[in-house]
Structures are given as structure tokens and as C-alpha cells.
CSV table of C-alpha atoms in Angstrom, one decimal:
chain,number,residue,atom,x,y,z
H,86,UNK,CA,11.6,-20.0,39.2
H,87,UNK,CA,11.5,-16.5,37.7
H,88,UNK,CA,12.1,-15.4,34.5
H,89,UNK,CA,15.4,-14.2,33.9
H,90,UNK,CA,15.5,-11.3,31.9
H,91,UNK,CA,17.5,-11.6,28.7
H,92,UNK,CA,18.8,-9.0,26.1
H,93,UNK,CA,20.3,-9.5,22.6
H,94,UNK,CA,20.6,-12.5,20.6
H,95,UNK,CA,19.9,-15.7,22.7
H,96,UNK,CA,23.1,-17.4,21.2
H,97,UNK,CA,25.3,-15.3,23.7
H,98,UNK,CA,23.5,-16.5,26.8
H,99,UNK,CA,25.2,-20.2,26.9
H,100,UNK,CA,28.2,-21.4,26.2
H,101,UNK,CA,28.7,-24.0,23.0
H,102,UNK,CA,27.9,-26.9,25.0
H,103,UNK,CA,24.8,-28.0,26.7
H,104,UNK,CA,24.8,-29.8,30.2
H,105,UNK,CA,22.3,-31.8,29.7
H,106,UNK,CA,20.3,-33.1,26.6
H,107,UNK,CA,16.7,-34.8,27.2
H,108,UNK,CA,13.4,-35.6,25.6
H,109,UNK,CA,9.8,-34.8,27.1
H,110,UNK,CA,6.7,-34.0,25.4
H,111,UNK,CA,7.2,-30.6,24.6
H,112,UNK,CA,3.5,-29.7,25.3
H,113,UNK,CA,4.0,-31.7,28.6
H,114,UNK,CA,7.0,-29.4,29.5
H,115,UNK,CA,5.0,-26.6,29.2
H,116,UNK,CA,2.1,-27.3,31.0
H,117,UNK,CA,4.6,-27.5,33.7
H,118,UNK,CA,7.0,-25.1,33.0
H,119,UNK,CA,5.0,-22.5,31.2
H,120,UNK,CA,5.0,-20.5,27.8
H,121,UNK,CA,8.7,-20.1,26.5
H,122,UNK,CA,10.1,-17.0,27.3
H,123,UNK,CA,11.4,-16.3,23.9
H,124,UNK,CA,12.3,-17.9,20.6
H,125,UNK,CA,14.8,-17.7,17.8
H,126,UNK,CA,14.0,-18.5,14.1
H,127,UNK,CA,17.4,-19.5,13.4
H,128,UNK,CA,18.4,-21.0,16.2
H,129,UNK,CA,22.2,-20.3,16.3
H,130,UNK,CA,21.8,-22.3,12.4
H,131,UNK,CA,20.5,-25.3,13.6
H,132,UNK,CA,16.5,-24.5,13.1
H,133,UNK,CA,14.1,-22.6,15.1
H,134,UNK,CA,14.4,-22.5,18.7
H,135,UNK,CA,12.0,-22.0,21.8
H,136,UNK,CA,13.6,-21.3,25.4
H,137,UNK,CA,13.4,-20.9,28.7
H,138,UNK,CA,15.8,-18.7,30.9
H,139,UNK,CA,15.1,-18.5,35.0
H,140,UNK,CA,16.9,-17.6,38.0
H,141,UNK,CA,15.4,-19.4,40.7
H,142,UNK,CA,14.6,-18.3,44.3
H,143,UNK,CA,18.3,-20.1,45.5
H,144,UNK,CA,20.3,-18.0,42.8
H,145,UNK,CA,20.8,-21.1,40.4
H,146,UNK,CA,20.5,-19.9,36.8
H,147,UNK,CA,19.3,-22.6,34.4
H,148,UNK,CA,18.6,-22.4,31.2
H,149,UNK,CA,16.4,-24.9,28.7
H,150,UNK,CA,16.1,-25.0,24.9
H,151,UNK,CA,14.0,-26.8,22.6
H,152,UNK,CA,15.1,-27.6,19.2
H,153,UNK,CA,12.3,-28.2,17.0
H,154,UNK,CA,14.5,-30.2,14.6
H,155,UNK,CA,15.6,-32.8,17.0
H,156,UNK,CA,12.7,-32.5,18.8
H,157,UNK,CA,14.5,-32.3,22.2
H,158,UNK,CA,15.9,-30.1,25.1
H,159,UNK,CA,19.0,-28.7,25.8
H,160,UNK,CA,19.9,-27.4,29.8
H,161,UNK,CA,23.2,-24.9,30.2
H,162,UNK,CA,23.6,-23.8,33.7
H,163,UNK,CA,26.4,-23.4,36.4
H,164,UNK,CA,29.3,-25.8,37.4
H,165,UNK,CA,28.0,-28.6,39.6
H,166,UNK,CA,24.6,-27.6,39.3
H,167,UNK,CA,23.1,-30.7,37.1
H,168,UNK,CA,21.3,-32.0,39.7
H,169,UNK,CA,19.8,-29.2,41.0
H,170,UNK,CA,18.9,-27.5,37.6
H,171,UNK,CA,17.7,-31.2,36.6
H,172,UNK,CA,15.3,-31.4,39.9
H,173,UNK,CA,13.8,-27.8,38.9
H,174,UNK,CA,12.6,-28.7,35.6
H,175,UNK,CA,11.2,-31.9,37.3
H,176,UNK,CA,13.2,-34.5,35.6
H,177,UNK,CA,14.8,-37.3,37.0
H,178,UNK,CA,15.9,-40.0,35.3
H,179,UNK,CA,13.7,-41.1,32.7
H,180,UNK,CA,14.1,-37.9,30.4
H,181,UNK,CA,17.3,-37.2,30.6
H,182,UNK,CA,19.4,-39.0,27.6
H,183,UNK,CA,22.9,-37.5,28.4
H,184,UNK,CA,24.4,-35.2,30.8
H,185,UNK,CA,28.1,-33.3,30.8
H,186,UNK,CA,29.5,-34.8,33.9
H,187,UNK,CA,28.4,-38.5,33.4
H,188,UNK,CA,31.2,-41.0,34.1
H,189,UNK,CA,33.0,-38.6,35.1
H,190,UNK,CA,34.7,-38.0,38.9
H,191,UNK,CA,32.2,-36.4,41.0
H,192,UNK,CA,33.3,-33.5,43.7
H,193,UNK,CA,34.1,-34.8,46.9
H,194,UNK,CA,34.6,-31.3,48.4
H,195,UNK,CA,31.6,-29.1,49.2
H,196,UNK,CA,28.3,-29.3,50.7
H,197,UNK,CA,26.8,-33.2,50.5
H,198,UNK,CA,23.6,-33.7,50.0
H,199,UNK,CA,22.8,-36.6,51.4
H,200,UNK,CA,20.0,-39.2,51.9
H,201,UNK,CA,19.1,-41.6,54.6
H,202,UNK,CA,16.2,-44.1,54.8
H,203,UNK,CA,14.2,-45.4,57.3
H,204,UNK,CA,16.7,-48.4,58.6
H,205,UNK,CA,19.4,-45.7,58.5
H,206,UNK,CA,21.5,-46.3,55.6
H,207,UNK,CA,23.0,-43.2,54.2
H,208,UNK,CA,24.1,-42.5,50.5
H,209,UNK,CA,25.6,-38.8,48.8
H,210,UNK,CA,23.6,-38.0,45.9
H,211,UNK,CA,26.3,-35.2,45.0
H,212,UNK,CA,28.7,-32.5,46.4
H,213,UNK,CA,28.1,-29.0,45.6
H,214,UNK,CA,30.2,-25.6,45.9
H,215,UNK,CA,27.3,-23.8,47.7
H,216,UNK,CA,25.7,-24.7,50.5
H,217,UNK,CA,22.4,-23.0,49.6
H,218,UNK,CA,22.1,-24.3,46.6
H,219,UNK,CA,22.8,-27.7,48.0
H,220,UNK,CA,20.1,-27.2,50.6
H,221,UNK,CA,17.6,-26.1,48.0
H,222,UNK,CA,18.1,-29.2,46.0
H,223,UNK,CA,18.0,-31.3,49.4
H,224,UNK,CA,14.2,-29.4,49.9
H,225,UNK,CA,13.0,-30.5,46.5
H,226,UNK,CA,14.7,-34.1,46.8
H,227,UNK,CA,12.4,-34.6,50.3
H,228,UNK,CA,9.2,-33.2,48.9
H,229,UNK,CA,9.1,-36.4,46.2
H,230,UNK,CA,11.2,-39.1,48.8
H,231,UNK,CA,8.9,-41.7,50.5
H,232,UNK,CA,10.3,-43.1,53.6
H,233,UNK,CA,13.6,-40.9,53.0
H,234,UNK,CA,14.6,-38.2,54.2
H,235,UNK,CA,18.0,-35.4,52.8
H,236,UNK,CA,20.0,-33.3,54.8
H,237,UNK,CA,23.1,-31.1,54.0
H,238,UNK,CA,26.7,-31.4,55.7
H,239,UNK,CA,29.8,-30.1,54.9
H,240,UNK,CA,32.8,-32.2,52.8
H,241,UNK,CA,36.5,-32.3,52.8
H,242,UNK,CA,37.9,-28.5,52.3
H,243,UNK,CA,35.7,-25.6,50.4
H,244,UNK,CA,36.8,-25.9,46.5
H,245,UNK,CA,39.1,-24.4,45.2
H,246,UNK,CA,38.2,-22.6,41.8
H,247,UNK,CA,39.4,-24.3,38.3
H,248,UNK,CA,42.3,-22.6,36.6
H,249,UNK,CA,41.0,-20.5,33.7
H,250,UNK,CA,41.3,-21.7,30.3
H,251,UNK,CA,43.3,-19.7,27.6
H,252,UNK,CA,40.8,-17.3,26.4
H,253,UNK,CA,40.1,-18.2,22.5
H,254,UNK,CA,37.5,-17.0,20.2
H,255,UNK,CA,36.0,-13.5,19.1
H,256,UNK,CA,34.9,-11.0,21.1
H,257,UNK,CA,32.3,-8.1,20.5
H,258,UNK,CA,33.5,-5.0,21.7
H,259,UNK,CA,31.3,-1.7,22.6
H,260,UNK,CA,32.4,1.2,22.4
H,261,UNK,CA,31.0,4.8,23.1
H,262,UNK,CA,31.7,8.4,22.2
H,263,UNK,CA,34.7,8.8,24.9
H,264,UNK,CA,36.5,5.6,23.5
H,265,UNK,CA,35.5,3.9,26.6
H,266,UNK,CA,35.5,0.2,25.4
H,267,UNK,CA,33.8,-2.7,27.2
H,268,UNK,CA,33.9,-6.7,26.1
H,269,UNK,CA,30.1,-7.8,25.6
H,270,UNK,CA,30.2,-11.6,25.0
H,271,UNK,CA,33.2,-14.3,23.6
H,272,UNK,CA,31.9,-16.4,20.7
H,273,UNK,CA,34.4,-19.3,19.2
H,274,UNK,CA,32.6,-18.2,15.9
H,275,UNK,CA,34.3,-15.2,14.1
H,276,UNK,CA,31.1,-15.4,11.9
H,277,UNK,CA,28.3,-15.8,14.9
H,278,UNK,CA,30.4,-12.9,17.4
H,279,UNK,CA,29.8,-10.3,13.8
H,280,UNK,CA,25.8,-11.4,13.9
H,281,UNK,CA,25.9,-10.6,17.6
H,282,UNK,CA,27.9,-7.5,16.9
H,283,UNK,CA,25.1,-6.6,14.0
H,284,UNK,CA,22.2,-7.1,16.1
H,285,UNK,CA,23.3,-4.7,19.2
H,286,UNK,CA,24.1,-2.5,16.4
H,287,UNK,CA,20.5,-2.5,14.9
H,288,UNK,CA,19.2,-1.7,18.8
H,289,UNK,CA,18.1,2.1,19.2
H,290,UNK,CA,21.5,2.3,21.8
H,291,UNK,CA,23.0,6.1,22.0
H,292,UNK,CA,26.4,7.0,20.8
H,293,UNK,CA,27.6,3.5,21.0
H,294,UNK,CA,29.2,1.0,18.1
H,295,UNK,CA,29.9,-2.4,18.5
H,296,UNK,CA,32.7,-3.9,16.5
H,297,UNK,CA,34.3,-7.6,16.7
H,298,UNK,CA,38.0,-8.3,17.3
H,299,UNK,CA,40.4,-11.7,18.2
H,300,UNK,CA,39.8,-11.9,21.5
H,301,UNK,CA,42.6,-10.2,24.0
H,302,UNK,CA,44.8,-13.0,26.2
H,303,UNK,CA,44.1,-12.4,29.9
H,304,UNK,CA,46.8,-10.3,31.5
């Protein structure tokens, strides 16, 4: 996975819940995963903060932070991707203490991933929106299998994408010379959006403010 290149505050790259939460060694998921790529002293108010942010070669973006106060990791990345972001980092079960979409209905429409042993008994390990991603993950799944082997096939109809949820929150606005105004990130926080605001501001940007306002229902 490559680095994935990250500006501002790292509070706006997630959303307010993780995906996953797990527990490793933290010098043990570095030796693996390399150096974090940056960190954050106040760590959105909940103590210092190391991460990790990488877009791999399949397109998946995941994201990992460690929180030295609970001495554990937090994973945000795309819908329906747990799986594949959990195989990337290298964890399987053992780690991993609670994930988002546990007990809840998986998808059933999508590309399969699928595994089949050596007497020819077949089981899904999930459904995915995309079939590259879902063949990536089926790659990494056969690399550690013994006497199994993954393929990909399609499911049911391609999904259809969720409804979008009333927009709530605070958004920081930019805005330069002209007037031309652009939305920059949604926070729930009216009091986290103004640090964001505060900290683009302190950036050596030309001609531009940033100022935070409710956030603008979707027309």
C-alpha cells in the first residue's frame, strides 16, 4: 500500500466512527506496516494520536489510528470494505475486538468472494460492490489458505447505492477573492469544524479565508 497523501488536520479525514477497533503490539504493527505517517498531539481530544493513511494498489483507501490512551487501533475505510482493509493490515481474527458491520445482514448482491477446499465444498466469505476490489482480497486470502483455494463470481443484481442521509453538522467553507465559495469538510462538531477552519487559515494559502457555517440541506 502507498501512502496516501494527507493535508490539514487529520480529524477531517474519517468520519466519527471507526470500522473496526483492534489491539496488536503497536511495535509489532509497525515492523510490519512501517513508521506512522503522521501524528496528532491532541488527537481530536482524546490524547495523542499516531496514524496511518494508504491507498493501496486496488484503489481501497484504509485508514489506521493508534490511540496511545487506550492503547489500541482504530480502521475507517470504504462501505463493504472490512474484509479487505482487515486482510491488508494482516489481521484476521485474533486482533480484531469489534467491527461496524458485525451481526449485521451481510450484502448478498455484488461480487462473491468465495472459497472452496480440496473435497469441493464451497463457502462466501463476503459480497463486495467492486469486483476488483473483491479480486484483490480473493489474491491475499489464497496467498495464506492451505489446501483452499478463492475465486470471484458475480451475485444477484449490481447494488444499488444507499439513500443519502440528511446532511447535519458544520461545514468549513473557503472562500477566495472573487466570492467563489467551496465546502471543505462536514464536522458534527460546531467546535472541532472552527479548529479545522483555524488551522487552513494559519496555512500560507493566497487570497483565501475559511469560515464555518450550519451546514446547507442538499437541494
Amino acid at each position: 500500500m502507498k501512502p496516501l497523501p494527507v493535508e490539514g488536520p487529520l480529524v477531517w479525514m474519517y468520519e466519527p466512527h471507526p470500522d473496526v477497533l483492534a489491539r496488536e503490539p503497536r511495535a509489532d504493527f509497525e515492523r510490519r506496516l512501517g513508521p506512522p505517517h503522521g501524528s496528532d498531539a491532541q488527537g481530536d481530544g482524546r490524547g495523542p494520536t499516531e496514524w496511518w493513511a494508504w491507498r493501496a494498489d486496488c484503489g481501497l483507501t484504509v485508514i489506521a489510528l493508534y490511540r496511545e490512551r487506550d492503547d489500541s487501533f482504530q480502521v475507517f475505510t470504504e462501505p463493504h470494505g472490512v474484509d479487505h482493509a482487515l486482510a491488508h493490515l494482516g489481521w484476521w481474527r485474533a486482533e480484531v475486538q469489534w467491527r461496524a458491520d458485525g451481526g449485521k445482514p451481510r450484502a448478498t448482491d455484488g461480487w462473491a468472494v468465495y472459497r472452496q477446499d480440496d473435497t469441493g465444498n464451497r463457502h462466501d466469505v463476503c459480497v463486495m460492490p467492486l469486483r476488483g476490489h473483491a479480486e484483490c482480497l480473493a489474491r491475499m486470502l489464497e496467498a495464506r489458505a492451505h489446501k483452499q483455494w478463492y475465486a470471484v463470481e458475480a451475485r444477484g443484481t449490481p447494488p444499488k447505492s444507499p439513500p443519502k442521509a440528511p446532511r447535519e453538522g458544520w461545514a468549513v467553507i473557503r472562500q477566495d477573492e472573487h466570492g467563489n465559495r467551496a465546502e471543505v469538510a462536514v464536522h458534527p462538531s460546531e467546535d472541532i469544524a472552527r479548529k479545522l477552519a483555524a488551522a487552513y487559515d494559519s496555512e500560507p494559502r493566497h487570497k483565501q479565508a475559511y469560515f464555518v457555517e450550519p451546514v446547507a440541506p442538499r437541494s
